[in-house]
Amino acid sequence: MLNIAIIGAGRIGHVHAGTVAAHPHARLALVCDPFGDAAEKLASQYGARSCKDAEEVFADPEVDAVVVGSPTPLHIPHLLAAAKAGKAVLCEKPIALDMKDVDAARAELDAVTTPVMFGFNRRFDPSFAAVHAAVQEGRIGTLEQLTIISRDPAAPPAEYIKVSGGIFRDMTIHDFDTARFFLGDIVEVHAVGQHLDPAIAATGDFDAAVVTLRAASGAVATIINNRHCASGYDQRLEASGRDGALFAENVRAHTVRLSNAEVTDAQEPYLDFFLERYADAYRLELSAFIEAVEAGTTPPTGIADAVAALRLAEAATESANTGNPVRLA
């Protein structure tokens, strides 16, 4: 039984708290959040303790592992503090808002010996994972093209967007990791950002984007993002190879279709948001983390993956702002 603490009692903290509490090999021991009574309220739902100072988490001998769901600028400090205290870490993405912060902490990050996993949960989505397994098995021959579609039902508040680091760090970061999961090293990034929503444009961010990634293998990934989708949380993936193609379609609440005098084959909208769409992915992500900690093996997504995804996000930002492709070393 792994005793787990969660830092951050916001939306993602609630997701992790529920997942930890439901896992047969985990116990939610402590919830930490400095603001108001957020930690106390979340902890009370699961019979856990609460605190406001993260230092209490790192000093607590009862805590075996820490889920870092604090604001992004605190990800590296909290990750390093937990690791120095000998605790395993599951950290939310991105690792930082700027590669300068990563470079400043490079020596300390390289010295981490405790298990550290990053929350790129798309790898654990059952449909996406099944497509990846089929590609690895050679079911479609050599992978040539990957298409990732990720559209949110609605944009987050402007106040959030202003501090999020931009669409590529906040939203596309998952898709960058998915592309690397399938294609390996990426050598070129070309991004086109769109200003379709004046409210989001006023924050300096894009509300939609199309990104093309070229892999060292010659394969190409296309990522299509939009912060607006009238039909719900649009999450699809297509892998095309020399001998065939694989498709992961959207998930709905049920599979019933309606046909009448007004419509044919009408279906329910897509699931409303990531909490519903990726519930299984969060559960399987936690299981992979716990299995790695218990077995003493390397977690499936580590610091190097987080750094690589952030590099792609920065390259995409540069490309979208300049109109030019960006080559990566």
Short mmCIF file of C-alpha atoms in Angstrom, two decimals:
data_model
loop_
_atom_site.label_atom_id
_atom_site.label_comp_id
_atom_site.label_asym_id
_atom_site.label_seq_id
_atom_site.Cartn_x
_atom_site.Cartn_y
_atom_site.Cartn_z
CA MET A 1 0.00 0.00 0.00
CA LEU A 2 1.57 3.26 -1.19
CA ASN A 3 0.80 6.29 0.98
CA ILE A 4 0.36 9.22 -1.41
CA ALA A 5 0.17 12.97 -0.83
CA ILE A 6 -1.28 15.42 -3.31
CA ILE A 7 -0.02 18.98 -3.65
CA GLY A 8 -2.70 21.16 -5.18
CA ALA A 9 -6.41 20.89 -4.39
CA GLY A 10 -7.67 22.44 -7.60
CA ARG A 11 -9.41 20.66 -10.47
CA ILE A 12 -6.53 18.29 -11.25
CA GLY A 13 -6.02 17.65 -7.54
CA HIS A 14 -9.61 16.43 -7.29
CA VAL A 15 -9.01 14.10 -10.25
CA HIS A 16 -5.94 12.57 -8.65
CA ALA A 17 -7.52 12.36 -5.20
CA GLY A 18 -10.41 10.29 -6.52
CA THR A 19 -8.07 8.06 -8.52
CA VAL A 20 -5.72 7.47 -5.59
CA ALA A 21 -8.58 6.78 -3.17
CA ALA A 22 -10.07 4.20 -5.53
CA HIS A 23 -6.82 2.34 -6.19
CA PRO A 24 -6.41 -0.95 -4.29
CA HIS A 25 -2.66 -0.42 -3.78
CA ALA A 26 -2.78 3.24 -2.74
CA ARG A 27 -3.99 5.34 0.18
CA LEU A 28 -4.56 9.08 0.09
CA ALA A 29 -2.60 10.19 3.15
CA LEU A 30 -2.33 13.96 2.81
CA VAL A 31 -3.62 16.86 0.69
CA CYS A 32 -1.77 20.16 0.58
CA ASP A 33 -2.93 23.51 -0.74
CA PRO A 34 -2.05 26.99 0.59
CA PHE A 35 -5.32 28.67 -0.32
CA GLY A 36 -8.29 28.84 2.03
CA ASP A 37 -9.76 25.54 3.11
CA ALA A 38 -9.35 23.80 -0.28
CA ALA A 39 -7.02 21.11 1.08
CA GLU A 40 -9.18 20.43 4.13
CA LYS A 41 -12.34 20.08 2.02
CA LEU A 42 -10.74 17.70 -0.47
CA ALA A 43 -8.98 15.64 2.19
CA SER A 44 -12.17 15.24 4.22
CA GLN A 45 -13.88 13.51 1.30
CA TYR A 46 -11.43 10.62 1.56
CA GLY A 47 -10.49 10.56 5.24
CA ALA A 48 -7.06 12.07 4.60
CA ARG A 49 -5.11 14.71 6.50
CA SER A 50 -4.53 18.20 5.12
CA CYS A 51 -1.95 20.97 5.33
CA LYS A 52 -1.14 24.32 3.74
CA ASP A 53 2.66 24.18 3.59
CA ALA A 54 4.29 21.83 1.06
CA GLU A 55 7.28 21.44 3.37
CA GLU A 56 5.04 19.39 5.64
CA VAL A 57 4.50 16.95 2.79
CA PHE A 58 8.22 16.50 2.15
CA ALA A 59 9.00 16.07 5.86
CA ASP A 60 6.19 13.60 6.54
CA PRO A 61 7.68 10.11 7.11
CA GLU A 62 4.30 8.51 6.39
CA VAL A 63 4.25 9.79 2.79
CA ASP A 64 5.82 7.43 0.24
CA ALA A 65 4.95 9.32 -2.94
CA VAL A 66 3.80 12.78 -3.99
CA VAL A 67 1.47 13.84 -6.79
CA VAL A 68 2.53 17.34 -7.85
CA GLY A 69 -0.51 19.25 -9.08
CA SER A 70 0.63 22.70 -8.01
CA PRO A 71 0.88 25.68 -10.43
CA THR A 72 3.43 25.05 -13.20
CA PRO A 73 6.15 27.42 -11.85
CA LEU A 74 6.29 25.21 -8.75
CA HIS A 75 6.57 21.88 -10.58
CA ILE A 76 10.38 21.74 -10.57
CA PRO A 77 10.82 23.02 -6.98
CA HIS A 78 8.21 20.60 -5.65
CA LEU A 79 9.52 17.70 -7.72
CA LEU A 80 13.07 18.27 -6.49
CA ALA A 81 12.04 18.72 -2.86
CA ALA A 82 10.03 15.50 -2.91
CA ALA A 83 12.85 13.59 -4.60
CA LYS A 84 15.42 14.89 -2.10
CA ALA A 85 13.13 13.62 0.66
CA GLY A 86 13.27 10.18 -0.92
CA LYS A 87 9.68 10.21 -2.18
CA ALA A 88 8.52 9.00 -5.59
CA VAL A 89 6.88 11.69 -7.73
CA LEU A 90 4.02 11.81 -10.21
CA CYS A 91 4.15 15.35 -11.64
CA GLU A 92 1.61 17.06 -13.82
CA LYS A 93 2.63 18.60 -17.14
CA PRO A 94 4.36 20.76 -18.22
CA ILE A 95 7.62 20.51 -16.33
CA ALA A 96 7.97 24.32 -16.54
CA LEU A 97 6.78 27.31 -18.52
CA ASP A 98 10.24 28.07 -19.90
CA MET A 99 13.24 25.94 -20.86
CA LYS A 100 15.39 28.47 -18.98
CA ASP A 101 13.90 27.13 -15.75
CA VAL A 102 14.75 23.58 -16.80
CA ASP A 103 18.30 24.55 -17.75
CA ALA A 104 18.79 26.35 -14.42
CA ALA A 105 17.84 23.18 -12.55
CA ARG A 106 19.49 20.75 -14.98
CA ALA A 107 22.16 19.47 -12.58
CA GLU A 108 19.61 18.84 -9.84
CA LEU A 109 17.17 17.16 -12.23
CA ASP A 110 19.93 14.93 -13.59
CA ALA A 111 20.83 13.92 -10.03
CA VAL A 112 17.33 12.67 -9.14
CA THR A 113 17.38 8.96 -8.28
CA THR A 114 13.86 8.42 -6.92
CA PRO A 115 11.14 7.38 -9.42
CA VAL A 116 9.69 10.39 -11.25
CA MET A 117 6.82 10.11 -13.69
CA PHE A 118 5.06 12.85 -15.65
CA GLY A 119 1.32 12.94 -16.22
CA PHE A 120 1.10 12.45 -19.96
CA ASN A 121 -2.08 10.46 -19.57
CA ARG A 122 -2.87 10.17 -23.30
CA ARG A 123 -0.36 7.31 -23.49
CA PHE A 124 -2.60 5.35 -21.13
CA ASP A 125 -5.92 5.98 -22.86
CA PRO A 126 -7.14 2.48 -23.81
CA SER A 127 -7.93 3.42 -27.43
CA PHE A 128 -4.70 5.35 -28.06
CA ALA A 129 -2.67 2.64 -26.31
CA ALA A 130 -4.32 -0.03 -28.48
CA VAL A 131 -3.39 1.89 -31.64
CA HIS A 132 0.18 2.26 -30.40
CA ALA A 133 0.41 -1.47 -29.61
CA ALA A 134 -0.88 -2.34 -33.08
CA VAL A 135 1.71 -0.04 -34.68
CA GLN A 136 4.46 -1.66 -32.61
CA GLU A 137 3.24 -5.09 -33.71
CA GLY A 138 3.58 -4.06 -37.36
CA ARG A 139 -0.14 -4.32 -38.10
CA ILE A 140 0.00 -1.40 -40.57
CA GLY A 141 3.62 -1.70 -41.65
CA THR A 142 5.96 1.24 -41.30
CA LEU A 143 4.20 4.21 -39.72
CA GLU A 144 4.23 7.11 -42.18
CA GLN A 145 1.66 9.63 -40.94
CA LEU A 146 0.03 10.37 -37.58
CA THR A 147 -2.94 12.70 -37.17
CA ILE A 148 -3.96 13.92 -33.71
CA ILE A 149 -7.17 15.93 -33.26
CA SER A 150 -7.75 17.61 -29.90
CA ARG A 151 -10.50 20.19 -29.51
CA ASP A 152 -11.90 21.50 -26.23
CA PRO A 153 -15.63 22.18 -25.87
CA ALA A 154 -14.92 25.72 -24.66
CA ALA A 155 -11.98 27.92 -23.78
CA PRO A 156 -10.89 28.33 -20.15
CA PRO A 157 -11.25 31.78 -18.53
CA ALA A 158 -9.00 34.52 -19.89
CA GLU A 159 -7.40 34.86 -16.44
CA TYR A 160 -6.20 31.26 -16.72
CA ILE A 161 -4.99 31.62 -20.30
CA LYS A 162 -2.86 34.64 -19.34
CA VAL A 163 -0.76 32.54 -16.94
CA SER A 164 -0.97 29.17 -18.74
CA GLY A 165 2.10 29.63 -20.91
CA GLY A 166 0.03 29.56 -24.08
CA ILE A 167 -1.84 26.93 -26.04
CA PHE A 168 1.25 24.95 -27.00
CA ARG A 169 2.50 24.54 -23.41
CA ASP A 170 -0.93 24.16 -21.84
CA MET A 171 -2.94 22.16 -24.38
CA THR A 172 -0.78 20.83 -27.21
CA ILE A 173 1.84 19.55 -24.74
CA HIS A 174 -0.15 16.29 -24.45
CA ASP A 175 -0.22 15.94 -28.22
CA PHE A 176 3.51 16.58 -28.49
CA ASP A 177 4.12 13.70 -26.08
CA THR A 178 1.69 11.49 -28.00
CA ALA A 179 3.55 12.25 -31.23
CA ARG A 180 6.88 11.34 -29.62
CA PHE A 181 5.30 8.18 -28.19
CA PHE A 182 4.46 7.05 -31.72
CA LEU A 183 7.25 8.59 -33.82
CA GLY A 184 10.28 8.97 -31.57
CA ASP A 185 12.61 11.94 -31.98
CA ILE A 186 11.19 15.03 -33.70
CA VAL A 187 13.57 17.10 -35.84
CA GLU A 188 11.35 19.88 -37.22
CA VAL A 189 8.31 21.81 -36.04
CA HIS A 190 6.04 24.02 -38.15
CA ALA A 191 3.06 25.64 -36.42
CA VAL A 192 0.27 27.94 -37.59
CA GLY A 193 -1.60 29.74 -34.82
CA GLN A 194 -5.09 31.18 -35.29
CA HIS A 195 -6.72 34.25 -33.74
CA LEU A 196 -10.41 33.47 -34.17
CA ASP A 197 -11.60 34.61 -30.74
CA PRO A 198 -10.89 38.29 -29.93
CA ALA A 199 -11.07 37.63 -26.18
CA ILE A 200 -8.30 35.04 -26.38
CA ALA A 201 -6.31 37.09 -28.88
CA ALA A 202 -6.33 39.91 -26.32
CA THR A 203 -4.41 37.66 -23.92
CA GLY A 204 -1.67 37.20 -26.53
CA ASP A 205 -2.48 33.52 -27.01
CA PHE A 206 -3.85 31.53 -29.94
CA ASP A 207 -7.25 29.86 -29.68
CA ALA A 208 -6.57 27.28 -32.39
CA ALA A 209 -3.52 25.86 -34.12
CA VAL A 210 -2.27 23.32 -36.64
CA VAL A 211 1.19 21.86 -36.05
CA THR A 212 3.28 19.67 -38.33
CA LEU A 213 6.08 17.60 -36.79
CA ARG A 214 8.71 15.79 -38.84
CA ALA A 215 10.36 12.84 -37.14
CA ALA A 216 13.92 11.62 -37.62
CA SER A 217 12.41 8.53 -39.27
CA GLY A 218 10.79 10.67 -41.97
CA ALA A 219 7.29 10.11 -40.60
CA VAL A 220 5.09 13.19 -40.10
CA ALA A 221 2.56 14.03 -37.40
CA THR A 222 -0.20 16.61 -37.83
CA ILE A 223 -1.78 18.06 -34.68
CA ILE A 224 -5.08 19.95 -34.92
CA ASN A 225 -6.10 21.96 -31.85
CA ASN A 226 -9.01 24.25 -31.12
CA ARG A 227 -10.28 25.70 -27.85
CA HIS A 228 -13.85 25.56 -29.19
CA CYS A 229 -15.89 22.55 -30.31
CA ALA A 230 -19.70 22.71 -30.33
CA SER A 231 -20.10 18.92 -30.21
CA GLY A 232 -17.99 18.36 -27.09
CA TYR A 233 -14.48 17.16 -26.30
CA ASP A 234 -13.19 16.07 -29.71
CA GLN A 235 -10.34 13.59 -29.23
CA ARG A 236 -9.28 11.42 -32.18
CA LEU A 237 -6.17 9.77 -33.53
CA GLU A 238 -5.24 8.20 -36.86
CA ALA A 239 -2.08 6.25 -37.64
CA SER A 240 -1.42 5.54 -41.31
CA GLY A 241 1.21 3.11 -42.51
CA ARG A 242 2.37 1.40 -45.67
CA ASP A 243 0.06 -1.57 -45.11
CA GLY A 244 -3.00 0.00 -43.51
CA ALA A 245 -4.41 2.51 -41.06
CA LEU A 246 -5.66 2.57 -37.49
CA PHE A 247 -8.33 4.89 -36.09
CA ALA A 248 -9.19 5.83 -32.50
CA GLU A 249 -12.57 7.55 -32.59
CA ASN A 250 -14.37 9.82 -30.16
CA VAL A 251 -15.96 8.47 -27.00
CA ARG A 252 -19.64 9.05 -26.24
CA ALA A 253 -21.81 8.32 -23.24
CA HIS A 254 -23.47 5.46 -25.15
CA THR A 255 -23.57 3.99 -28.65
CA VAL A 256 -27.30 4.47 -29.41
CA ARG A 257 -28.08 6.06 -32.78
CA LEU A 258 -31.35 7.70 -33.82
CA SER A 259 -32.89 7.76 -37.29
CA ASN A 260 -36.22 9.41 -38.05
CA ALA A 261 -37.81 11.88 -40.47
CA GLU A 262 -35.44 14.63 -39.37
CA VAL A 263 -32.08 12.89 -38.85
CA THR A 264 -30.28 9.66 -39.69
CA ASP A 265 -27.70 7.99 -37.49
CA ALA A 266 -27.83 10.82 -34.95
CA GLN A 267 -25.65 10.17 -31.91
CA GLU A 268 -24.98 11.72 -28.53
CA PRO A 269 -22.42 14.57 -28.38
CA TYR A 270 -18.86 13.68 -27.46
CA LEU A 271 -18.09 13.46 -23.77
CA ASP A 272 -18.12 16.90 -22.18
CA PHE A 273 -14.52 17.34 -21.02
CA PHE A 274 -11.23 15.69 -20.13
CA LEU A 275 -12.43 14.55 -16.70
CA GLU A 276 -14.90 12.18 -18.34
CA ARG A 277 -13.01 11.40 -21.54
CA TYR A 278 -9.74 10.46 -19.85
CA ALA A 279 -11.03 8.95 -16.60
CA ASP A 280 -9.65 5.53 -17.57
CA ALA A 281 -6.37 7.09 -18.66
CA TYR A 282 -5.85 8.73 -15.25
CA ARG A 283 -6.63 5.44 -13.51
CA LEU A 284 -4.21 3.47 -15.70
CA GLU A 285 -1.57 6.19 -15.39
CA LEU A 286 -1.65 5.90 -11.61
CA SER A 287 -1.46 2.11 -11.84
CA ALA A 288 1.63 2.37 -14.06
CA PHE A 289 3.22 4.75 -11.54
CA ILE A 290 2.50 2.51 -8.56
CA GLU A 291 3.71 -0.60 -10.40
CA ALA A 292 6.99 1.13 -11.28
CA VAL A 293 7.53 2.30 -7.69
CA GLU A 294 6.72 -1.10 -6.21
CA ALA A 295 8.84 -2.99 -8.75
CA GLY A 296 11.73 -0.53 -8.65
CA THR A 297 11.54 -0.02 -12.42
CA THR A 298 11.73 3.16 -14.49
CA PRO A 299 8.33 4.87 -14.91
CA PRO A 300 7.06 5.00 -18.51
CA THR A 301 7.19 8.81 -18.77
CA GLY A 302 10.06 10.61 -17.08
CA ILE A 303 11.87 13.91 -16.84
CA ALA A 304 13.43 13.48 -20.30
CA ASP A 305 9.97 13.10 -21.86
CA ALA A 306 8.72 16.21 -20.08
CA VAL A 307 11.72 18.23 -21.25
CA ALA A 308 11.31 17.00 -24.85
CA ALA A 309 7.62 17.98 -24.87
CA LEU A 310 8.44 21.45 -23.54
CA ARG A 311 11.10 21.89 -26.24
CA LEU A 312 8.47 21.11 -28.87
CA ALA A 313 6.06 23.58 -27.26
CA GLU A 314 8.67 26.33 -27.37
CA ALA A 315 9.56 25.50 -30.97
CA ALA A 316 5.88 25.58 -31.95
CA THR A 317 5.44 28.95 -30.24
CA GLU A 318 8.43 30.34 -32.16
CA SER A 319 7.19 28.90 -35.42
CA ALA A 320 3.65 30.24 -34.99
CA ASN A 321 4.97 33.72 -34.18
CA THR A 322 7.52 33.86 -37.01
CA GLY A 323 5.79 31.79 -39.69
CA ASN A 324 8.94 29.71 -40.14
CA PRO A 325 9.65 26.04 -39.42
CA VAL A 326 12.00 25.41 -36.50
CA ARG A 327 14.72 22.78 -36.70
CA LEU A 328 15.61 20.89 -33.55
CA ALA A 329 19.07 19.56 -32.74
#
